[in-house]
Amino acid sequence: MNRIHRRGVLGLGLAAALGPAATWAQQPKTIQPGQPLNITVTTAAPAPDVSIVVGSRSGKVTPLRSGCTHTGGGNIDVQQPSADTLVVTMSGVAVAYGGPTGPASASQVFDLVQQFEVSFDKPTVKAAKLTIEGRVIGFLRSHKVGSAEECASATVTGGAGPGLTLVMPSHAVAGAESVSINDKEGPVSTVVAAGRYCLNQSFKVTAAMPKSVLPCKAPSAEFAPDPALDPLWISAKEPFHGANKKDLGFQVTIKVAPEDVPEKK
């Protein structure tokens, strides 16, 4: 009897030591017949060997307007979807309407200086590959008179290397031309060491129209999602009616990844 009593006391002591976790594990969950049983297994993603640490930032968007004009958007969006990736998106709209009273011009000028650091999170990493790529999506419209244009570029400087430069193709329309733009440049990469770097990104959209006595629709540069551009400023015979505008703008993506360094003989 003493042996049985001693075993019971030990069992109660073990349950008390394990606490609520042991009690919860011993309680089975009852599933009704016909009810589906869902089991979700989540695997944590391993931490990257190298990462980007976002530092200080100076960004501004300057609207330049003269005459009867309309500007919209004007956003600089900086996101870090993962530890080794940095995404910067610039989006804006410019429209100008020259009437009998005089000409008109509208621009949105984007400038960003983003500091960041490339960090080696594992001692086995001796160097990293820094990659930059960009894309521009948007619309340029002109009518009988007037013009519209856009230009974009980005550079990464820092460290002992020459840096990276990304120049997107510039576009312009005039004389009743209209064009839908979907450009991509890169990836451009270089091998870098751990340290501080700087992204300089610029973007400009412009629309201009001279003095016009006869009524005419305004030229426009649309590089921002809805509702940045008021539909009242574009023609009822819109050439890009129904187009998907959620990705409009100038986007730059920066990534880092470990780079194998050959051993010196």
Coordinates of N, CA and C in Angstrom, one line a residue, residues 1-210:
M1 N 0.8 -1.2 0.0 CA 0.0 0.0 0.0 C 0.9 1.3 0.0
N2 N 2.0 1.2 0.7 CA 2.9 2.3 0.8 C 3.4 2.6 -0.6
R3 N 3.8 1.5 -1.4 CA 4.3 1.7 -2.7 C 3.3 2.4 -3.7
I4 N 2.0 2.0 -3.6 CA 1.0 2.5 -4.4 C 0.8 4.0 -4.0
H5 N 0.7 4.3 -2.7 CA 0.5 5.7 -2.3 C 1.7 6.6 -2.8
R6 N 2.9 6.0 -2.7 CA 4.1 6.8 -3.1 C 4.0 7.1 -4.6
R7 N 3.6 6.2 -5.4 CA 3.5 6.4 -6.9 C 2.4 7.5 -7.2
G8 N 1.3 7.5 -6.4 CA 0.3 8.5 -6.6 C 0.7 9.9 -6.3
V9 N 1.5 10.0 -5.2 CA 2.1 11.3 -4.8 C 3.0 11.8 -5.9
L10 N 3.9 10.9 -6.4 CA 4.8 11.3 -7.5 C 4.1 11.7 -8.7
G11 N 3.0 11.1 -9.0 CA 2.2 11.5 -10.2 C 1.6 12.8 -10.1
L12 N 1.1 13.1 -8.9 CA 0.5 14.4 -8.6 C 1.5 15.5 -8.6
G13 N 2.7 15.2 -8.1 CA 3.8 16.2 -8.2 C 4.3 16.5 -9.6
L14 N 4.3 15.5 -10.4 CA 4.7 15.7 -11.8 C 3.7 16.5 -12.6
A15 N 2.4 16.3 -12.3 CA 1.4 17.1 -13.0 C 1.4 18.5 -12.5
A16 N 1.7 18.7 -11.2 CA 1.8 20.1 -10.7 C 3.0 20.8 -11.3
A17 N 4.1 20.1 -11.5 CA 5.3 20.7 -12.1 C 5.1 21.1 -13.5
L18 N 4.4 20.2 -14.3 CA 4.2 20.5 -15.7 C 3.2 21.7 -15.9
G19 N 2.3 21.8 -14.9 CA 1.3 22.9 -14.9 C 0.2 22.7 -15.9
P20 N -0.4 23.8 -16.4 CA -1.5 23.8 -17.3 C -1.2 23.1 -18.6
A21 N 0.0 23.1 -19.1 CA 0.4 22.5 -20.4 C 0.1 21.0 -20.3
A22 N 0.4 20.3 -19.2 CA 0.2 18.9 -19.1 C -1.3 18.6 -19.1
T23 N -2.0 19.5 -18.3 CA -3.5 19.3 -18.3 C -4.1 19.4 -19.6
W24 N -3.7 20.5 -20.4 CA -4.3 20.7 -21.7 C -4.0 19.6 -22.7
A25 N -2.7 19.0 -22.6 CA -2.3 18.0 -23.5 C -3.2 16.7 -23.3
Q26 N -3.6 16.5 -22.0 CA -4.4 15.3 -21.7 C -5.9 15.5 -22.1
Q27 N -6.3 16.6 -22.5 CA -7.7 16.8 -22.9 C -7.9 16.7 -24.4
P28 N -8.5 15.6 -24.8 CA -8.7 15.4 -26.2 C -9.8 16.3 -26.8
K29 N -9.6 16.7 -28.0 CA -10.6 17.5 -28.7 C -11.6 16.6 -29.4
T30 N -12.9 16.8 -29.1 CA -13.9 16.0 -29.7 C -14.4 16.5 -31.1
I31 N -14.3 15.7 -32.1 CA -14.8 16.1 -33.5 C -16.0 15.4 -33.8
Q32 N -17.1 16.1 -34.1 CA -18.3 15.5 -34.5 C -18.2 14.7 -35.8
P33 N -18.9 13.6 -35.9 CA -18.9 12.8 -37.1 C -19.2 13.6 -38.3
G34 N -18.4 13.5 -39.4 CA -18.7 14.2 -40.6 C -18.0 15.6 -40.6
Q35 N -17.5 16.1 -39.5 CA -16.9 17.4 -39.4 C -15.5 17.3 -39.9
P36 N -15.0 18.2 -40.8 CA -13.7 18.1 -41.3 C -12.7 18.5 -40.3
L37 N -11.5 17.9 -40.3 CA -10.4 18.2 -39.3 C -9.3 18.9 -40.1
N38 N -9.0 20.1 -39.8 CA -8.0 20.8 -40.4 C -6.7 20.9 -39.5
I39 N -5.6 20.5 -40.1 CA -4.3 20.6 -39.4 C -3.4 21.5 -40.1
T40 N -3.0 22.6 -39.5 CA -2.1 23.5 -40.2 C -0.7 23.5 -39.6
V41 N 0.3 23.2 -40.4 CA 1.7 23.2 -40.0 C 2.4 24.4 -40.6
T42 N 2.9 25.3 -39.8 CA 3.6 26.4 -40.3 C 5.1 26.3 -40.0
T43 N 5.9 26.5 -41.1 CA 7.3 26.4 -41.0 C 7.9 27.8 -41.0
A44 N 8.6 28.2 -40.0 CA 9.2 29.5 -40.0 C 10.3 29.6 -41.0
A45 N 10.3 30.7 -41.8 CA 11.4 30.9 -42.8 C 12.7 31.2 -42.1
P46 N 13.8 30.6 -42.6 CA 15.1 30.9 -42.0 C 15.5 32.3 -42.2
A47 N 16.2 32.8 -41.3 CA 16.7 34.2 -41.4 C 17.7 34.3 -42.5
P48 N 17.7 35.4 -43.3 CA 18.7 35.5 -44.4 C 20.1 35.7 -43.9
D49 N 21.0 35.3 -44.7 CA 22.4 35.5 -44.3 C 22.9 36.9 -44.3
V50 N 22.3 37.7 -45.2 CA 22.5 39.2 -45.3 C 21.2 39.9 -45.3
S51 N 21.2 41.1 -44.8 CA 20.0 41.9 -44.7 C 20.2 43.4 -45.0
I52 N 19.1 44.1 -45.2 CA 19.1 45.5 -45.4 C 18.5 46.2 -44.2
V53 N 19.2 47.1 -43.6 CA 18.7 47.9 -42.4 C 18.5 49.3 -42.9
V54 N 17.2 49.7 -42.9 CA 16.8 51.0 -43.5 C 17.2 52.1 -42.5
G55 N 17.8 53.1 -43.0 CA 18.2 54.2 -42.2 C 17.4 55.5 -42.4
S56 N 18.0 56.6 -42.3 CA 17.3 57.9 -42.4 C 16.9 58.1 -43.9
R57 N 15.9 59.0 -44.1 CA 15.4 59.3 -45.4 C 15.0 60.7 -45.5
S58 N 15.2 61.2 -46.7 CA 14.8 62.6 -47.1 C 14.1 62.5 -48.5
G59 N 12.8 62.7 -48.5 CA 12.0 62.6 -49.7 C 11.1 63.7 -49.9
K60 N 10.9 64.2 -51.1 CA 10.0 65.3 -51.3 C 9.4 65.2 -52.7
V61 N 8.2 65.7 -52.9 CA 7.5 65.8 -54.2 C 7.1 67.3 -54.3
T62 N 7.6 67.9 -55.4 CA 7.3 69.3 -55.7 C 6.4 69.5 -56.9
P63 N 5.2 69.9 -56.7 CA 4.3 70.3 -57.8 C 4.7 71.6 -58.4
L64 N 4.8 71.7 -59.7 CA 5.1 73.0 -60.4 C 3.9 73.2 -61.3
R65 N 3.2 74.3 -61.0 CA 1.9 74.5 -61.8 C 1.9 76.0 -62.3
S66 N 1.4 76.1 -63.5 CA 1.2 77.5 -64.1 C 0.0 77.4 -65.0
G67 N -0.9 78.3 -64.8 CA -2.1 78.3 -65.6 C -3.2 77.3 -65.1
C68 N -4.0 76.8 -66.0 CA -5.1 75.9 -65.6 C -4.5 74.5 -65.6
T69 N -4.3 74.0 -64.4 CA -3.6 72.7 -64.3 C -4.3 71.8 -63.3
H70 N -3.8 70.5 -63.2 CA -4.3 69.6 -62.3 C -3.1 68.6 -62.0
T71 N -2.9 68.4 -60.7 CA -1.9 67.4 -60.3 C -2.5 66.5 -59.2
G72 N -2.1 65.2 -59.2 CA -2.6 64.2 -58.3 C -1.6 63.3 -57.8
G73 N -1.9 62.5 -56.8 CA -0.9 61.5 -56.3 C 0.2 62.3 -55.5
G74 N 1.4 62.1 -56.0 CA 2.6 62.7 -55.3 C 3.0 61.9 -54.1
N75 N 3.1 60.5 -54.3 CA 3.4 59.6 -53.2 C 4.8 59.0 -53.4
I76 N 5.5 58.9 -52.3 CA 6.8 58.2 -52.2 C 6.6 57.1 -51.2
D77 N 6.5 55.9 -51.6 CA 6.2 54.7 -50.7 C 7.4 53.8 -50.6
V78 N 7.9 53.7 -49.4 CA 9.1 52.9 -49.1 C 8.6 51.6 -48.3
Q79 N 8.9 50.5 -48.8 CA 8.5 49.2 -48.2 C 9.6 48.3 -48.1
Q80 N 9.6 47.4 -47.1 CA 10.6 46.3 -46.9 C 9.9 45.0 -46.7
P81 N 9.5 44.3 -47.8 CA 8.7 43.1 -47.7 C 9.4 42.0 -47.1
S82 N 10.8 42.0 -47.1 CA 11.6 41.0 -46.4 C 12.9 41.6 -46.0
A83 N 13.6 40.9 -45.1 CA 14.8 41.5 -44.5 C 15.9 41.9 -45.6
D84 N 15.9 41.2 -46.7 CA 16.9 41.4 -47.7 C 16.4 42.1 -49.0
T85 N 15.2 42.8 -48.9 CA 14.6 43.5 -50.0 C 14.1 44.8 -49.6
L86 N 14.3 45.8 -50.5 CA 13.8 47.2 -50.3 C 13.1 47.6 -51.5
V87 N 11.9 48.1 -51.4 CA 11.0 48.5 -52.6 C 10.6 50.0 -52.4
V88 N 10.9 50.8 -53.4 CA 10.5 52.2 -53.3 C 9.6 52.5 -54.6
T89 N 8.4 53.1 -54.4 CA 7.5 53.4 -55.4 C 7.2 54.9 -55.4
M90 N 7.3 55.5 -56.6 CA 6.9 56.9 -56.7 C 5.7 57.0 -57.7
S91 N 4.7 57.8 -57.4 CA 3.5 57.8 -58.3 C 2.9 59.2 -58.2
G92 N 2.5 59.7 -59.5 CA 2.0 61.0 -59.6 C 1.3 61.3 -60.9
V93 N 0.6 62.4 -61.0 CA -0.2 62.8 -62.2 C 0.0 64.2 -62.5
A94 N 0.1 64.6 -63.8 CA 0.2 66.0 -64.1 C -0.7 66.2 -65.4
V95 N -1.5 67.3 -65.3 CA -2.4 67.6 -66.5 C -2.4 69.2 -66.6
A96 N -2.3 69.6 -67.9 CA -2.3 71.1 -68.2 C -3.3 71.4 -69.2
Y97 N -4.0 72.5 -69.1 CA -5.1 72.9 -70.1 C -4.8 74.4 -70.4
G98 N -4.3 74.6 -71.6 CA -4.1 76.0 -72.1 C -5.4 76.5 -72.8
G99 N -5.9 77.6 -72.3 CA -7.1 78.2 -72.8 C -6.9 79.5 -73.5
P100 N -7.9 80.2 -73.8 CA -7.8 81.6 -74.4 C -7.0 82.6 -73.6
T101 N -7.0 82.3 -72.3 CA -6.3 83.3 -71.4 C -4.8 83.1 -71.4
G102 N -4.3 82.0 -71.8 CA -2.8 81.8 -71.8 C -2.5 80.3 -71.8
P103 N -1.2 80.0 -71.8 CA -0.7 78.6 -71.8 C -0.8 78.0 -70.4
A104 N -0.5 76.7 -70.3 CA -0.5 76.1 -69.0 C 0.6 75.0 -69.0
S105 N 1.2 74.7 -67.8 CA 2.2 73.6 -67.6 C 2.1 73.1 -66.2
A106 N 2.2 71.8 -66.1 CA 2.2 71.2 -64.8 C 3.2 70.1 -64.7
S107 N 3.9 70.0 -63.6 CA 4.9 68.9 -63.3 C 4.8 68.5 -61.9
Q108 N 5.3 67.3 -61.7 CA 5.5 66.8 -60.3 C 7.0 66.2 -60.3
V109 N 7.8 66.7 -59.5 CA 9.2 66.4 -59.4 C 9.4 65.6 -58.1
F110 N 9.9 64.4 -58.2 CA 10.2 63.5 -57.1 C 11.7 63.4 -56.8
D111 N 12.1 63.5 -55.6 CA 13.5 63.3 -55.2 C 13.5 62.6 -53.8
L112 N 14.3 61.5 -53.8 CA 14.5 60.7 -52.6 C 15.9 60.4 -52.3
V113 N 16.3 60.6 -51.1 CA 17.7 60.1 -50.6 C 17.4 59.2 -49.5
Q114 N 17.6 57.9 -49.7 CA 17.3 56.9 -48.7 C 18.7 56.2 -48.3
Q115 N 19.0 56.3 -47.0 CA 20.2 55.7 -46.4 C 19.8 54.3 -46.0
F116 N 20.7 53.3 -46.2 CA 20.5 52.0 -45.8 C 21.9 51.3 -45.5
E117 N 21.8 50.2 -44.8 CA 23.0 49.5 -44.4 C 22.9 48.0 -44.8
V118 N 24.0 47.5 -45.4 CA 24.0 46.1 -45.8 C 24.7 45.4 -44.6
S119 N 24.0 44.5 -43.9 CA 24.5 43.8 -42.7 C 24.7 42.3 -43.0
F120 N 25.9 41.8 -42.6 CA 26.2 40.4 -42.7 C 25.7 39.7 -41.4
D121 N 24.7 38.9 -41.4 CA 24.1 38.4 -40.2 C 24.7 37.0 -39.8
K122 N 25.6 36.5 -40.7 CA 26.3 35.2 -40.3 C 27.8 35.4 -40.5
P123 N 28.6 34.9 -39.7 CA 30.1 35.1 -39.8 C 30.7 34.5 -41.0
T124 N 30.0 33.5 -41.6 CA 30.5 32.9 -42.8 C 30.4 33.7 -44.1
V125 N 29.6 34.8 -44.0 CA 29.5 35.6 -45.2 C 30.6 36.7 -45.2
K126 N 31.3 36.7 -46.4 CA 32.4 37.6 -46.5 C 32.1 38.8 -47.5
A127 N 31.1 38.5 -48.4 CA 30.7 39.5 -49.4 C 29.2 39.3 -49.8
A128 N 28.6 40.3 -50.4 CA 27.2 40.2 -50.8 C 27.1 40.8 -52.2
K129 N 26.0 40.3 -52.9 CA 25.7 40.9 -54.2 C 24.5 41.8 -54.0
L130 N 24.7 43.1 -54.4 CA 23.7 44.1 -54.3 C 23.1 44.3 -55.7
T131 N 21.8 44.1 -55.8 CA 21.1 44.1 -57.1 C 20.0 45.2 -57.1
I132 N 19.9 45.9 -58.2 CA 18.8 47.0 -58.3 C 18.2 46.8 -59.7
E133 N 16.8 46.9 -59.7 CA 16.1 46.9 -60.9 C 14.9 47.8 -60.8
G134 N 14.4 48.3 -61.9 CA 13.3 49.3 -61.9 C 12.3 49.0 -63.0
R135 N 11.1 49.6 -62.8 CA 10.0 49.5 -63.8 C 9.2 50.8 -63.7
V136 N 8.7 51.2 -64.9 CA 7.8 52.4 -65.0 C 6.6 52.0 -65.8
I137 N 5.4 52.3 -65.2 CA 4.1 51.9 -65.8 C 3.2 53.2 -65.7
G138 N 2.7 53.5 -66.9 CA 1.8 54.7 -66.9 C 1.3 55.1 -68.3
F139 N 0.7 56.2 -68.4 CA 0.1 56.7 -69.7 C 0.5 58.1 -70.0
L140 N 0.8 58.4 -71.2 CA 1.0 59.8 -71.7 C 0.0 60.0 -72.8
R141 N -0.7 61.2 -72.7 CA -1.7 61.6 -73.6 C -1.5 63.0 -74.1
S142 N -1.7 63.2 -75.4 CA -1.7 64.5 -76.0 C -2.8 64.6 -77.0
H143 N -3.2 65.8 -77.3 CA -4.3 66.0 -78.3 C -3.8 66.9 -79.4
K144 N -4.6 67.7 -80.0 CA -4.2 68.4 -81.2 C -3.0 69.4 -80.8
V145 N -3.0 69.9 -79.6 CA -1.9 70.7 -79.2 C -1.5 70.2 -77.8
G146 N -0.3 70.5 -77.4 CA 0.2 70.2 -76.1 C 1.1 68.9 -76.2
S147 N 1.8 68.7 -75.0 CA 2.7 67.5 -74.9 C 2.7 67.0 -73.5
A148 N 3.3 65.8 -73.3 CA 3.4 65.2 -72.0 C 4.7 64.3 -72.1
E149 N 5.4 64.2 -70.9 CA 6.6 63.4 -70.9 C 6.9 62.9 -69.5
E150 N 7.8 62.0 -69.4 CA 8.3 61.5 -68.1 C 9.7 61.0 -68.2
C151 N 10.4 61.0 -67.1 CA 11.8 60.5 -67.0 C 12.0 60.0 -65.6
A152 N 12.9 59.0 -65.4 CA 13.2 58.4 -64.1 C 14.6 57.8 -64.1
S153 N 15.2 57.8 -62.9 CA 16.5 57.3 -62.7 C 16.7 56.9 -61.3
A154 N 17.7 56.1 -61.0 CA 18.1 55.8 -59.6 C 19.6 55.4 -59.6
T155 N 20.2 55.7 -58.5 CA 21.6 55.3 -58.3 C 21.8 54.9 -56.8
V156 N 22.8 53.9 -56.7 CA 23.1 53.5 -55.3 C 24.6 53.7 -55.2
T157 N 25.0 54.5 -54.2 CA 26.4 54.8 -53.9 C 26.8 54.4 -52.5
G158 N 28.1 54.3 -52.3 CA 28.6 53.9 -51.0 C 29.6 52.8 -51.1
G159 N 30.4 52.5 -50.0 CA 31.4 51.5 -50.1 C 32.5 51.9 -50.9
A160 N 33.4 50.9 -51.3 CA 34.6 51.1 -52.1 C 34.3 51.0 -53.6
G161 N 33.2 50.4 -54.0 CA 32.9 50.2 -55.4 C 32.4 51.4 -56.1
P162 N 32.2 51.2 -57.5 CA 31.7 52.4 -58.3 C 30.3 52.7 -58.1
G163 N 29.5 51.8 -57.4 CA 28.1 52.0 -57.3 C 27.3 51.5 -58.4
L164 N 26.0 51.7 -58.4 CA 25.1 51.2 -59.4 C 24.2 52.3 -59.9
T165 N 24.0 52.3 -61.2 CA 23.2 53.4 -61.9 C 22.1 52.7 -62.7
L166 N 20.9 53.2 -62.6 CA 19.7 52.7 -63.3 C 19.0 53.8 -64.0
V167 N 19.1 53.9 -65.3 CA 18.4 55.0 -66.1 C 17.3 54.4 -66.9
M168 N 16.0 54.8 -66.6 CA 14.9 54.3 -67.3 C 14.7 55.0 -68.6
P169 N 14.2 54.4 -69.7 CA 13.9 55.1 -70.9 C 12.9 56.2 -70.7
S170 N 13.2 57.4 -71.2 CA 12.3 58.6 -71.1 C 11.4 58.5 -72.3
H171 N 10.2 59.1 -72.1 CA 9.1 59.1 -73.2 C 8.5 60.5 -73.2
A172 N 8.0 60.8 -74.4 CA 7.3 62.1 -74.6 C 6.3 61.9 -75.8
V173 N 5.2 62.6 -75.7 CA 4.2 62.6 -76.8 C 3.7 64.0 -77.1
A174 N 3.3 64.2 -78.4 CA 2.8 65.5 -78.8 C 2.0 65.2 -80.1
G175 N 1.2 66.3 -80.5 CA 0.5 66.2 -81.8 C -0.5 65.0 -81.8
A176 N -1.4 64.9 -80.8 CA -2.4 63.9 -80.8 C -1.9 62.5 -80.6
E177 N -0.7 62.3 -80.1 CA -0.1 61.0 -79.8 C -0.5 60.6 -78.4
S178 N -0.6 59.3 -78.2 CA -0.9 58.7 -76.8 C -0.1 57.4 -76.7
V179 N 0.4 57.1 -75.6 CA 1.2 55.9 -75.5 C 1.1 55.3 -74.1
S180 N 0.9 54.0 -74.0 CA 0.9 53.3 -72.7 C 2.3 52.7 -72.5
I181 N 2.9 53.0 -71.3 CA 4.3 52.6 -71.0 C 4.3 51.5 -70.0
N182 N 5.2 50.6 -70.3 CA 5.5 49.5 -69.3 C 6.9 49.1 -69.5
D183 N 7.8 49.8 -68.9 CA 9.3 49.6 -69.1 C 9.9 48.9 -67.8
K184 N 10.9 48.1 -68.1 CA 11.7 47.4 -67.1 C 13.2 47.5 -67.4
E185 N 14.0 47.8 -66.4 CA 15.4 47.9 -66.6 C 16.1 47.1 -65.5
G186 N 17.2 46.4 -65.8 CA 17.9 45.6 -64.8 C 17.5 44.2 -64.9
P187 N 18.0 43.3 -63.9 CA 18.7 43.8 -62.8 C 20.2 44.1 -63.1
V188 N 20.7 45.1 -62.4 CA 22.1 45.5 -62.4 C 22.7 45.2 -61.0
S189 N 23.8 44.5 -61.0 CA 24.4 44.1 -59.7 C 25.8 44.3 -59.6
T190 N 26.3 44.3 -58.3 CA 27.7 44.4 -58.0 C 28.0 43.8 -56.7
V191 N 29.3 43.4 -56.5 CA 29.6 42.8 -55.2 C 30.0 43.9 -54.2
V192 N 29.5 43.8 -53.0 CA 29.7 44.8 -52.0 C 30.1 44.2 -50.7
A193 N 30.7 45.0 -49.8 CA 31.0 44.6 -48.5 C 29.9 45.2 -47.5
A194 N 30.0 44.7 -46.3 CA 29.0 45.2 -45.3 C 29.3 46.7 -45.1
G195 N 28.3 47.5 -44.9 CA 28.5 48.9 -44.7 C 27.3 49.8 -45.0
R196 N 27.5 51.1 -45.1 CA 26.4 52.0 -45.4 C 26.3 52.4 -46.8
Y197 N 25.1 52.5 -47.4 CA 24.9 52.9 -48.8 C 23.8 53.9 -48.8
C198 N 23.6 54.4 -50.0 CA 22.6 55.5 -50.2 C 21.9 55.3 -51.6
L199 N 20.6 55.3 -51.6 CA 19.8 55.3 -52.8 C 19.3 56.7 -53.1
N200 N 19.7 57.2 -54.3 CA 19.2 58.4 -54.8 C 18.2 58.1 -56.0
Q201 N 17.0 58.4 -55.8 CA 15.9 58.1 -56.8 C 15.2 59.4 -57.2
S202 N 15.0 59.6 -58.5 CA 14.3 60.7 -59.0 C 13.3 60.4 -60.1
F203 N 12.2 61.1 -60.2 CA 11.2 60.9 -61.1 C 10.5 62.2 -61.5
K204 N 10.1 62.4 -62.7 CA 9.4 63.6 -63.1 C 8.4 63.3 -64.2
V205 N 7.2 63.9 -64.0 CA 6.1 63.8 -65.0 C 5.7 65.2 -65.3
T206 N 5.4 65.5 -66.6 CA 5.2 66.8 -67.0 C 4.1 66.8 -68.1
A207 N 3.2 67.8 -68.1 CA 2.3 68.1 -69.2 C 2.3 69.6 -69.5
A208 N 2.2 69.9 -70.7 CA 2.2 71.4 -71.1 C 1.3 71.6 -72.3
M209 N 0.7 72.8 -72.4 CA -0.2 73.1 -73.5 C -0.1 74.6 -73.7
P210 N 0.0 75.0 -75.0 CA 0.1 76.4 -75.3 C -1.3 77.1 -75.3

